[in-house]
Each structure stands twice: as structure tokens, then as C-alpha cells.
PDB file of C-alpha atoms in Angstrom:
ATOM      1  CA  MET A   1     -15.194  27.900  68.921  1.00 42.00           C
ATOM      2  CA  PRO A   2     -12.599  25.225  67.699  1.00 42.00           C
ATOM      3  CA  ARG A   3     -13.443  22.846  64.923  1.00 40.00           C
ATOM      4  CA  THR A   4     -14.133  19.302  65.913  1.00 41.00           C
ATOM      5  CA  LEU A   5     -12.277  16.312  64.492  1.00 38.00           C
ATOM      6  CA  THR A   6     -15.486  15.237  62.797  1.00 40.00           C
ATOM      7  CA  GLY A   7     -15.707  18.669  61.201  1.00 42.00           C
ATOM      8  CA  ARG A   8     -12.171  18.477  59.882  1.00 41.00           C
ATOM      9  CA  ARG A   9     -12.697  14.960  58.406  1.00 41.00           C
ATOM     10  CA  THR A  10     -15.760  16.251  56.578  1.00 41.00           C
ATOM     11  CA  ALA A  11     -13.918  19.119  55.076  1.00 41.00           C
ATOM     12  CA  THR A  12     -11.006  16.902  54.016  1.00 41.00           C
ATOM     13  CA  ALA A  13     -13.468  14.517  52.380  1.00 41.00           C
ATOM     14  CA  VAL A  14     -15.233  17.230  50.419  1.00 38.00           C
ATOM     15  CA  LEU A  15     -11.828  18.682  49.270  1.00 37.00           C
ATOM     16  CA  THR A  16     -10.580  15.257  48.087  1.00 39.00           C
ATOM     17  CA  ALA A  17     -13.709  14.560  46.207  1.00 39.00           C
ATOM     18  CA  ALA A  18     -13.416  17.996  44.509  1.00 40.00           C
ATOM     19  CA  LEU A  19      -9.876  17.205  43.418  1.00 38.00           C
ATOM     20  CA  LEU A  20     -10.680  13.829  42.056  1.00 39.00           C
ATOM     21  CA  VAL A  21     -13.605  14.936  39.788  1.00 38.00           C
ATOM     22  CA  PRO A  22     -11.409  16.467  37.023  1.00 39.00           C
ATOM     23  CA  LEU A  23      -9.065  13.478  37.053  1.00 36.00           C
ATOM     24  CA  ALA A  24     -11.736  10.971  36.482  1.00 37.00           C
ATOM     25  CA  ALA A  25     -12.044  12.124  32.933  1.00 38.00           C
ATOM     26  CA  CYS A  26      -8.550  11.111  31.932  1.00 37.00           C
ATOM     27  CA  SER A  27      -6.433   8.017  32.063  1.00 37.00           C
ATOM     28  CA  ASP A  28      -2.998   7.699  33.364  1.00 37.00           C
ATOM     29  CA  ASP A  29      -1.596   8.635  29.861  1.00 38.00           C
ATOM     30  CA  GLY A  30      -3.911  11.604  29.548  1.00 37.00           C
ATOM     31  CA  ALA A  31      -6.182   9.959  26.896  1.00 37.00           C
ATOM     32  CA  GLU A  32      -9.840  10.986  27.029  1.00 36.00           C
ATOM     33  CA  LYS A  33     -12.093   8.444  28.496  1.00 36.00           C
ATOM     34  CA  ASP A  34     -15.858   8.159  28.800  1.00 35.00           C
ATOM     35  CA  ALA A  35     -17.772   7.316  32.034  1.00 32.00           C
ATOM     36  CA  ALA A  36     -17.036   3.543  31.641  1.00 31.00           C
ATOM     37  CA  GLY A  37     -13.330   4.019  31.209  1.00 33.00           C
ATOM     38  CA  SER A  38     -13.284   3.298  27.443  1.00 30.00           C
ATOM     39  CA  PRO A  39     -11.697   5.541  24.832  1.00 34.00           C
ATOM     40  CA  ALA A  40     -13.895   8.435  23.888  1.00 34.00           C
ATOM     41  CA  SER A  41     -16.086   8.232  20.770  1.00 32.00           C
ATOM     42  CA  GLY A  42     -14.077   9.025  17.579  1.00 35.00           C
ATOM     43  CA  SER A  43     -10.635   8.082  19.164  1.00 37.00           C
ATOM     44  CA  THR A  44      -8.282   6.579  16.629  1.00 41.00           C
ATOM     45  CA  GLY A  45      -5.378   5.633  18.775  1.00 52.00           C
ATOM     46  CA  GLY A  46      -3.948   9.103  18.921  1.00 65.00           C
ATOM     47  CA  ALA A  47      -4.917  10.330  15.469  1.00 72.00           C
ATOM     48  CA  PRO A  48      -8.336  12.007  14.743  1.00 81.00           C
ATOM     49  CA  ALA A  49     -10.992  10.186  12.804  1.00 85.00           C
ATOM     50  CA  ALA A  50     -11.156  11.422   9.241  1.00 91.00           C
ATOM     51  CA  ASN A  51     -12.120  10.446   5.743  1.00 95.00           C
ATOM     52  CA  LEU A  52      -8.863   9.765   3.886  1.00 97.00           C
ATOM     53  CA  THR A  53      -8.332   9.443   0.130  1.00 98.00           C
ATOM     54  CA  VAL A  54      -5.429   7.262  -0.727  1.00 98.00           C
ATOM     55  CA  LEU A  55      -3.854   7.199  -4.270  1.00 98.00           C
ATOM     56  CA  ALA A  56      -2.240   3.846  -4.645  1.00 98.00           C
ATOM     57  CA  ALA A  57      -0.448   1.808  -7.295  1.00 97.00           C
ATOM     58  CA  ALA A  58      -2.668  -0.683  -9.267  1.00 96.00           C
ATOM     59  CA  SER A  59      -0.602  -3.600  -7.895  1.00 96.00           C
ATOM     60  CA  LEU A  60      -1.748  -2.736  -4.355  1.00 97.00           C
ATOM     61  CA  THR A  61      -5.457  -3.053  -5.320  1.00 96.00           C
ATOM     62  CA  ASP A  62      -6.252  -6.364  -3.385  1.00 95.00           C
ATOM     63  CA  VAL A  63      -3.910  -5.942  -0.332  1.00 97.00           C
ATOM     64  CA  PHE A  64      -5.051  -2.338   0.307  1.00 98.00           C
ATOM     65  CA  LYS A  65      -8.630  -3.398   0.285  1.00 96.00           C
ATOM     66  CA  THR A  66      -7.736  -5.901   3.042  1.00 97.00           C
ATOM     67  CA  ALA A  67      -5.514  -3.400   4.866  1.00 98.00           C
ATOM     68  CA  GLY A  68      -8.093  -0.640   4.608  1.00 97.00           C
ATOM     69  CA  ALA A  69     -10.873  -2.842   6.185  1.00 97.00           C
ATOM     70  CA  ALA A  70      -8.544  -3.707   9.056  1.00 97.00           C
ATOM     71  CA  TYR A  71      -7.508  -0.014   9.618  1.00 97.00           C
ATOM     72  CA  GLU A  72     -10.993   1.145   9.703  1.00 96.00           C
ATOM     73  CA  LYS A  73     -12.163  -1.563  12.128  1.00 95.00           C
ATOM     74  CA  SER A  74      -9.464  -0.635  14.654  1.00 92.00           C
ATOM     75  CA  ARG A  75     -10.191   3.097  14.273  1.00 93.00           C
ATOM     76  CA  PRO A  76     -13.917   3.770  14.461  1.00 92.00           C
ATOM     77  CA  GLY A  77     -14.922   6.904  12.631  1.00 92.00           C
ATOM     78  CA  THR A  78     -12.119   6.713   9.999  1.00 95.00           C
ATOM     79  CA  LYS A  79     -12.895   6.065   6.424  1.00 97.00           C
ATOM     80  CA  LEU A  80     -10.469   5.156   3.580  1.00 98.00           C
ATOM     81  CA  THR A  81     -11.216   5.675  -0.034  1.00 98.00           C
ATOM     82  CA  PHE A  82      -8.751   4.217  -2.464  1.00 98.00           C
ATOM     83  CA  SER A  83      -8.004   5.385  -5.995  1.00 97.00           C
ATOM     84  CA  PHE A  84      -5.985   2.684  -7.897  1.00 97.00           C
ATOM     85  CA  ALA A  85      -4.094   3.431 -11.052  1.00 96.00           C
ATOM     86  CA  GLY A  86      -0.650   3.306 -12.664  1.00 95.00           C
ATOM     87  CA  SER A  87       1.914   5.260 -10.666  1.00 97.00           C
ATOM     88  CA  GLN A  88       2.363   7.721 -13.674  1.00 96.00           C
ATOM     89  CA  GLU A  89      -1.245   8.506 -13.603  1.00 96.00           C
ATOM     90  CA  LEU A  90      -1.278   9.042  -9.880  1.00 97.00           C
ATOM     91  CA  VAL A  91       1.608  11.413 -10.236  1.00 97.00           C
ATOM     92  CA  ALA A  92      -0.212  13.361 -12.831  1.00 97.00           C
ATOM     93  CA  GLN A  93      -3.264  13.618 -10.517  1.00 97.00           C
ATOM     94  CA  VAL A  94      -1.166  14.943  -7.705  1.00 97.00           C
ATOM     95  CA  SER A  95       0.624  17.461  -9.967  1.00 96.00           C
ATOM     96  CA  GLN A  96      -2.850  18.622 -11.179  1.00 95.00           C
ATOM     97  CA  GLY A  97      -3.985  19.331  -7.706  1.00 94.00           C
ATOM     98  CA  SER A  98      -6.413  16.416  -7.300  1.00 92.00           C
ATOM     99  CA  PRO A  99      -7.590  16.385  -3.611  1.00 95.00           C
ATOM    100  CA  ALA A 100      -6.113  13.454  -1.706  1.00 97.00           C
ATOM    101  CA  ASP A 101      -4.294  12.779   1.513  1.00 98.00           C
ATOM    102  CA  VAL A 102      -1.838   9.892   0.798  1.00 98.00           C
ATOM    103  CA  LEU A 103       0.188   8.656  -2.216  1.00 98.00           C
ATOM    104  CA  VAL A 104       1.735   5.206  -2.626  1.00 98.00           C
ATOM    105  CA  THR A 105       3.654   4.464  -5.850  1.00 98.00           C
ATOM    106  CA  ALA A 106       5.397   1.349  -7.216  1.00 97.00           C
ATOM    107  CA  ASP A 107       8.794   2.915  -7.629  1.00 97.00           C
ATOM    108  CA  THR A 108      10.739   5.726  -5.953  1.00 97.00           C
ATOM    109  CA  LYS A 109      11.288   7.561  -9.263  1.00 96.00           C
ATOM    110  CA  SER A 110       7.522   8.306  -9.614  1.00 97.00           C
ATOM    111  CA  MET A 111       7.430   9.514  -6.048  1.00 98.00           C
ATOM    112  CA  ASP A 112      10.546  11.800  -6.616  1.00 97.00           C
ATOM    113  CA  LYS A 113       8.589  13.602  -9.381  1.00 97.00           C
ATOM    114  CA  VAL A 114       6.162  15.095  -6.751  1.00 97.00           C
ATOM    115  CA  GLU A 115       8.560  15.533  -3.801  1.00 97.00           C
ATOM    116  CA  ALA A 116       7.478  19.250  -3.646  1.00 97.00           C
ATOM    117  CA  ASP A 117       3.921  18.086  -2.911  1.00 97.00           C
ATOM    118  CA  THR A 118       4.599  15.249  -0.370  1.00 97.00           C
ATOM    119  CA  GLY A 119       6.035  14.664   2.978  1.00 97.00           C
ATOM    120  CA  THR A 120       9.148  12.534   3.425  1.00 97.00           C
ATOM    121  CA  PRO A 121       8.255   9.069   1.770  1.00 98.00           C
ATOM    122  CA  ALA A 122       8.922   5.773   3.457  1.00 97.00           C
ATOM    123  CA  VAL A 123       9.331   2.439   1.585  1.00 98.00           C
ATOM    124  CA  ILE A 124       6.608   0.111   2.945  1.00 98.00           C
ATOM    125  CA  ALA A 125       7.228  -2.898   0.825  1.00 98.00           C
ATOM    126  CA  LYS A 126       9.086  -4.564  -2.084  1.00 98.00           C
ATOM    127  CA  ASN A 127       8.011  -6.868  -4.972  1.00 98.00           C
ATOM    128  CA  ARG A 128       9.503  -8.849  -7.888  1.00 97.00           C
ATOM    129  CA  LEU A 129       8.464  -9.587 -11.397  1.00 98.00           C
ATOM    130  CA  VAL A 130       7.258 -13.095 -12.605  1.00 98.00           C
ATOM    131  CA  ILE A 131       6.107 -14.300 -16.013  1.00 98.00           C
ATOM    132  CA  ALA A 132       2.420 -14.779 -16.026  1.00 98.00           C
ATOM    133  CA  THR A 133       1.043 -17.431 -18.375  1.00 98.00           C
ATOM    134  CA  GLY A 134      -2.259 -19.009 -19.055  1.00 96.00           C
ATOM    135  CA  GLU A 135      -3.352 -21.628 -16.510  1.00 95.00           C
ATOM    136  CA  GLY A 136      -1.211 -24.758 -16.987  1.00 96.00           C
ATOM    137  CA  ASN A 137       1.373 -22.873 -18.908  1.00 97.00           C
ATOM    138  CA  PRO A 138       0.104 -24.251 -22.295  1.00 96.00           C
ATOM    139  CA  HIS A 139       3.095 -22.757 -24.283  1.00 97.00           C
ATOM    140  CA  GLY A 140       5.709 -24.264 -22.017  1.00 97.00           C
ATOM    141  CA  ILE A 141       7.366 -20.955 -21.094  1.00 98.00           C
ATOM    142  CA  ASP A 142      10.396 -21.630 -18.738  1.00 97.00           C
ATOM    143  CA  GLU A 143      12.477 -18.498 -18.679  1.00 97.00           C
ATOM    144  CA  LEU A 144      12.731 -14.951 -19.990  1.00 97.00           C
ATOM    145  CA  LYS A 145      14.374 -15.666 -23.237  1.00 97.00           C
ATOM    146  CA  ASP A 146      11.313 -17.670 -24.228  1.00 98.00           C
ATOM    147  CA  LEU A 147       9.380 -14.363 -24.417  1.00 98.00           C
ATOM    148  CA  ALA A 148      11.372 -13.539 -27.520  1.00 97.00           C
ATOM    149  CA  ASP A 149       9.467 -16.252 -29.520  1.00 96.00           C
ATOM    150  CA  THR A 150       7.607 -14.228 -32.188  1.00 94.00           C
ATOM    151  CA  GLY A 151       4.925 -16.896 -32.228  1.00 95.00           C
ATOM    152  CA  LEU A 152       3.960 -15.864 -28.665  1.00 97.00           C
ATOM    153  CA  LYS A 153       1.592 -12.946 -27.836  1.00 98.00           C
ATOM    154  CA  VAL A 154       3.360 -11.082 -25.105  1.00 98.00           C
ATOM    155  CA  VAL A 155       1.923  -8.162 -23.257  1.00 98.00           C
ATOM    156  CA  LEU A 156       3.925  -5.616 -21.247  1.00 98.00           C
ATOM    157  CA  ALA A 157       3.122  -2.523 -19.149  1.00 97.00           C
ATOM    158  CA  ALA A 158       3.917   0.657 -20.979  1.00 96.00           C
ATOM    159  CA  PRO A 159       7.365   2.137 -20.629  1.00 95.00           C
ATOM    160  CA  GLU A 160       6.212   4.990 -18.413  1.00 94.00           C
ATOM    161  CA  VAL A 161       4.634   2.567 -15.992  1.00 95.00           C
ATOM    162  CA  PRO A 162       6.971   1.271 -13.157  1.00 96.00           C
ATOM    163  CA  ALA A 163       6.204  -2.354 -14.092  1.00 97.00           C
ATOM    164  CA  GLY A 164       7.035  -1.407 -17.790  1.00 97.00           C
ATOM    165  CA  LYS A 165      10.295   0.054 -16.696  1.00 96.00           C
ATOM    166  CA  TYR A 166      11.299  -2.828 -14.534  1.00 97.00           C
ATOM    167  CA  SER A 167      10.339  -5.258 -17.442  1.00 98.00           C
ATOM    168  CA  GLN A 168      12.331  -3.342 -19.999  1.00 97.00           C
ATOM    169  CA  LYS A 169      15.232  -3.167 -17.645  1.00 97.00           C
ATOM    170  CA  ILE A 170      15.424  -7.020 -17.102  1.00 98.00           C
ATOM    171  CA  LEU A 171      14.992  -7.739 -20.650  1.00 98.00           C
ATOM    172  CA  ASP A 172      17.756  -5.411 -21.807  1.00 97.00           C
ATOM    173  CA  ALA A 173      20.094  -6.710 -19.187  1.00 97.00           C
ATOM    174  CA  GLN A 174      19.627 -10.255 -20.717  1.00 97.00           C
ATOM    175  CA  ARG A 175      19.667  -8.878 -24.209  1.00 97.00           C
ATOM    176  CA  ILE A 176      16.291 -10.203 -25.035  1.00 98.00           C
ATOM    177  CA  THR A 177      14.167  -8.521 -27.624  1.00 97.00           C
ATOM    178  CA  VAL A 178      10.433  -8.756 -27.138  1.00 97.00           C
ATOM    179  CA  LYS A 179       7.903  -7.321 -29.415  1.00 95.00           C
ATOM    180  CA  PRO A 180       4.648  -6.922 -27.278  1.00 97.00           C
ATOM    181  CA  VAL A 181       1.212  -7.133 -28.989  1.00 97.00           C
ATOM    182  CA  SER A 182       0.186  -4.343 -26.559  1.00 97.00           C
ATOM    183  CA  GLN A 183       1.634  -2.033 -23.870  1.00 97.00           C
ATOM    184  CA  GLU A 184      -0.880  -1.418 -21.066  1.00 97.00           C
ATOM    185  CA  PRO A 185      -1.383   1.473 -18.739  1.00 95.00           C
ATOM    186  CA  ASN A 186      -0.824  -0.469 -15.595  1.00 95.00           C
ATOM    187  CA  VAL A 187       0.257  -3.960 -14.429  1.00 96.00           C
ATOM    188  CA  ARG A 188      -3.287  -5.109 -13.602  1.00 95.00           C
ATOM    189  CA  ALA A 189      -4.221  -4.466 -17.213  1.00 97.00           C
ATOM    190  CA  VAL A 190      -1.316  -6.830 -18.281  1.00 98.00           C
ATOM    191  CA  LEU A 191      -2.650  -9.447 -15.803  1.00 97.00           C
ATOM    192  CA  SER A 192      -6.185  -9.128 -17.188  1.00 96.00           C
ATOM    193  CA  LYS A 193      -4.932  -9.795 -20.815  1.00 97.00           C
ATOM    194  CA  VAL A 194      -3.441 -13.080 -19.756  1.00 97.00           C
ATOM    195  CA  GLU A 195      -6.342 -14.115 -17.563  1.00 96.00           C
ATOM    196  CA  LEU A 196      -8.724 -13.514 -20.590  1.00 96.00           C
ATOM    197  CA  GLY A 197      -6.581 -15.435 -22.890  1.00 95.00           C
ATOM    198  CA  GLU A 198      -5.934 -12.374 -25.010  1.00 96.00           C
ATOM    199  CA  ALA A 199      -2.200 -12.818 -24.396  1.00 97.00           C
ATOM    200  CA  ASP A 200      -0.058 -15.884 -23.896  1.00 98.00           C
ATOM    201  CA  ALA A 201       2.391 -14.274 -21.430  1.00 98.00           C
ATOM    202  CA  GLY A 202       3.085 -10.927 -19.614  1.00 98.00           C
ATOM    203  CA  LEU A 203       5.397  -9.618 -17.065  1.00 98.00           C
ATOM    204  CA  VAL A 204       3.618  -8.841 -13.766  1.00 98.00           C
ATOM    205  CA  TYR A 205       4.507  -8.580 -10.101  1.00 97.00           C
ATOM    206  CA  ARG A 206       4.537 -11.776  -8.071  1.00 96.00           C
ATOM    207  CA  THR A 207       1.759 -10.494  -5.930  1.00 97.00           C
ATOM    208  CA  ASP A 208      -0.373  -9.922  -9.039  1.00 95.00           C
ATOM    209  CA  ALA A 209       0.049 -13.481 -10.224  1.00 95.00           C
ATOM    210  CA  GLU A 210      -0.753 -14.755  -6.666  1.00 93.00           C
ATOM    211  CA  SER A 211      -4.050 -12.929  -6.696  1.00 92.00           C
ATOM    212  CA  ALA A 212      -5.154 -14.723  -9.773  1.00 93.00           C
ATOM    213  CA  GLN A 213      -3.662 -18.098  -9.263  1.00 90.00           C
ATOM    214  CA  ASP A 214      -6.824 -19.767 -10.363  1.00 92.00           C
ATOM    215  CA  GLU A 215      -6.584 -18.229 -13.814  1.00 94.00           C
ATOM    216  CA  VAL A 216      -2.735 -17.793 -14.425  1.00 96.00           C
ATOM    217  CA  ASP A 217       0.444 -19.609 -13.659  1.00 97.00           C
ATOM    218  CA  ALA A 218       3.594 -17.790 -12.581  1.00 97.00           C
ATOM    219  CA  VAL A 219       7.024 -18.689 -13.948  1.00 98.00           C
ATOM    220  CA  GLU A 220       9.635 -17.414 -11.456  1.00 97.00           C
ATOM    221  CA  ILE A 221      12.493 -15.207 -12.774  1.00 98.00           C
ATOM    222  CA  PRO A 222      15.899 -15.802 -10.969  1.00 97.00           C
ATOM    223  CA  ASP A 223      16.987 -13.044  -8.596  1.00 95.00           C
ATOM    224  CA  GLY A 224      20.045 -12.362 -10.666  1.00 96.00           C
ATOM    225  CA  GLN A 225      17.861 -11.592 -13.769  1.00 97.00           C
ATOM    226  CA  ASN A 226      15.071  -9.844 -11.866  1.00 97.00           C
ATOM    227  CA  ALA A 227      14.418  -6.294 -10.599  1.00 95.00           C
ATOM    228  CA  VAL A 228      13.207  -5.229  -7.131  1.00 95.00           C
ATOM    229  CA  ALA A 229      10.105  -2.913  -7.013  1.00 97.00           C
ATOM    230  CA  GLN A 230      10.007  -0.521  -4.068  1.00 97.00           C
ATOM    231  CA  TYR A 231       6.748   0.977  -2.749  1.00 98.00           C
ATOM    232  CA  PRO A 232       7.211   4.354  -1.029  1.00 98.00           C
ATOM    233  CA  ALA A 233       4.199   6.008   0.812  1.00 98.00           C
ATOM    234  CA  ALA A 234       3.927   9.652   1.670  1.00 98.00           C
ATOM    235  CA  THR A 235       1.406  12.162   2.959  1.00 98.00           C
ATOM    236  CA  LEU A 236       0.277  15.021   0.604  1.00 98.00           C
ATOM    237  CA  LYS A 237       1.080  18.390   1.712  1.00 97.00           C
ATOM    238  CA  ASP A 238      -2.301  19.759   0.593  1.00 95.00           C
ATOM    239  CA  SER A 239      -4.205  17.165   2.712  1.00 96.00           C
ATOM    240  CA  LYS A 240      -6.851  18.682   5.069  1.00 95.00           C
ATOM    241  CA  ASN A 241      -6.334  15.625   7.368  1.00 95.00           C
ATOM    242  CA  ALA A 242      -2.633  15.808   7.825  1.00 96.00           C
ATOM    243  CA  GLU A 243      -2.380  14.055  11.245  1.00 96.00           C
ATOM    244  CA  ALA A 244      -4.787  11.339  10.212  1.00 96.00           C
ATOM    245  CA  ALA A 245      -2.872  10.771   6.982  1.00 97.00           C
ATOM    246  CA  ALA A 246       0.461  10.530   8.753  1.00 97.00           C
ATOM    247  CA  ALA A 247      -0.948   8.061  11.089  1.00 96.00           C
ATOM    248  CA  PHE A 248      -2.021   5.800   8.184  1.00 97.00           C
ATOM    249  CA  VAL A 249       1.340   6.038   6.512  1.00 98.00           C
ATOM    250  CA  ALA A 250       2.955   5.147   9.838  1.00 97.00           C
ATOM    251  CA  TRP A 251       0.558   2.205  10.269  1.00 97.00           C
ATOM    252  CA  LEU A 252       1.620   0.709   6.892  1.00 98.00           C
ATOM    253  CA  SER A 253       5.120   0.183   8.460  1.00 97.00           C
ATOM    254  CA  SER A 254       3.744  -1.174  11.752  1.00 97.00           C
ATOM    255  CA  PRO A 255       3.690  -4.947  12.534  1.00 97.00           C
ATOM    256  CA  GLU A 256      -0.025  -5.051  11.844  1.00 97.00           C
ATOM    257  CA  GLY A 257       0.343  -3.311   8.447  1.00 98.00           C
ATOM    258  CA  GLN A 258       3.469  -5.264   7.536  1.00 98.00           C
ATOM    259  CA  LYS A 259       1.840  -8.657   8.243  1.00 98.00           C
ATOM    260  CA  ILE A 260      -1.020  -7.872   5.854  1.00 98.00           C
ATOM    261  CA  LEU A 261       1.421  -6.786   3.086  1.00 98.00           C
ATOM    262  CA  GLN A 262       3.637  -9.965   3.623  1.00 97.00           C
ATOM    263  CA  ASP A 263       0.707 -12.344   3.896  1.00 96.00           C
ATOM    264  CA  ALA A 264      -0.291 -11.023   0.302  1.00 95.00           C
ATOM    265  CA  GLY A 265       3.234 -11.855  -1.011  1.00 95.00           C
ATOM    266  CA  PHE A 266       4.977  -8.521  -0.616  1.00 97.00           C
ATOM    267  CA  GLN A 267       8.501  -8.525   0.726  1.00 96.00           C
ATOM    268  CA  LYS A 268       9.800  -6.570   3.706  1.00 95.00           C
ATOM    269  CA  PRO A 269      10.961  -3.097   2.963  1.00 92.00           C
TER     270      PRO A 269
END
């Protein structure tokens, strides 16, 4: 007995419904969706949710706390834990096999020392030095050569620290001899000495001085006498969260990441 038109329509409707069921779980771009059409729980914009440990230069302390909060908010399920220290300390940690996912240093030379342990680094920001003084600049420091005054208590970062290397480089270029009362393990320790009044002046990054502008003044150093600090970021090869680590490093160069860095006073890479 031939099938009726009604019978054919019913069969077609059943077949169409069956074909559409598996498609309902995917969006046009193949991203997994829940029943309401929202990204499935744990989605991080293409990268899996993960707990990431980021080793970062001390001068990134404030801006990375802001960046981390923004990153976590936009990627539910992702957690960032930062460990801040001088770049030389971070390099030592990587060399010793400390578990981490991302490394960000304040100079390319430090990153080069662990190139066997990292992916290809990308410079995410630049910075410059300023002279940090007590609030109101009570000693009237106007330029680099003023730091040679033996009556001043000047603090510098240690020679093995990127900020210390940059400081010595610009002082040597101007043939200025400074005898620091102490050499600190990172640039934040230099800033702290000036903030507490334990030093009259110190060379720090511009962003460090801006983070403490209620306690210190910043004396600008002309570009022709200054040094440019570069901040490379890279994933660590031993990371157990390689895809999520690569996503965070890429985000630092994204418009959102760059805006946060530049709002904090860092320069474009």
C-alpha cells in the first residue's frame, strides 16, 4: 500500500529533528554550549581553566595584581598565583626546577639564561629609570650627577639585578661615581628604603615611583641619559598547564592586557 503524503511529512519531521539534536550542543564556531546557549562551565575563551603560577619581576607587583584580577574575572575557573622577586632570583628558581608555568623578567639577558627551560619569549612592556627622592625632594636633587654628592645616602639595586645593571650603565655612561650605602636584592627594596627615609635617593623604575607617589617624588632622567628596560614573558617547558600558560602570555600582549600595563605607566613593547 503506497505511503500517504501525511506519512511522508511525519517521517521527514522525525528525521529532521534527529539531525538537529547533535547540532544544538554546538555554536557556529564549534564552541561547546550549555542548554541556554552560554559557554559551557570552565570555558576560558579557548584555553582550559587552570591554576597557574607566574614568576614575575618585582617591579610588576602592583600591575600584575590588577591584571591577574581582570584575567581571572574573564576566565571563570582560572586561578593565578604570583611570585615576585628580582629577576636573578626568578632565574635561579627556574634553574633549580621550581614548579611554575610562566616567567616574566625585567630584562632579556635574565630570560636568555634559561632559554632551554622556556618557550619563545615575547616582550610585553618597557620601562625607564627615575631618581626617587623623599616627598618634596628635600635635598633638591635635580639630575644624575647630584647622586655623586657624598653627603647623600643613595641606595641602588645590586649589580646582578636588572635595575642595578641599568643603573650602573647610565651612571658609567655619564662618568658619575656613586657610592651607595646599600645595594638591594630588587628594585622594590630600593623604593622601600626611600619611602622609609632610610635613603635620600635611589634609582628605580618610573612605574615604581608612580606606585608610591604619596611617599616619594620622582626626578625624571632625560632619554639621552637613560636606559630602556624590556620585560619578556615566556611559558615554562615543564608547565603542566601548557595551553593555559600560553593563553596568559598571549593575553599580556592583547589590547586588554596592554591597556592595564600602560595605565600603570609601562610603555608599549
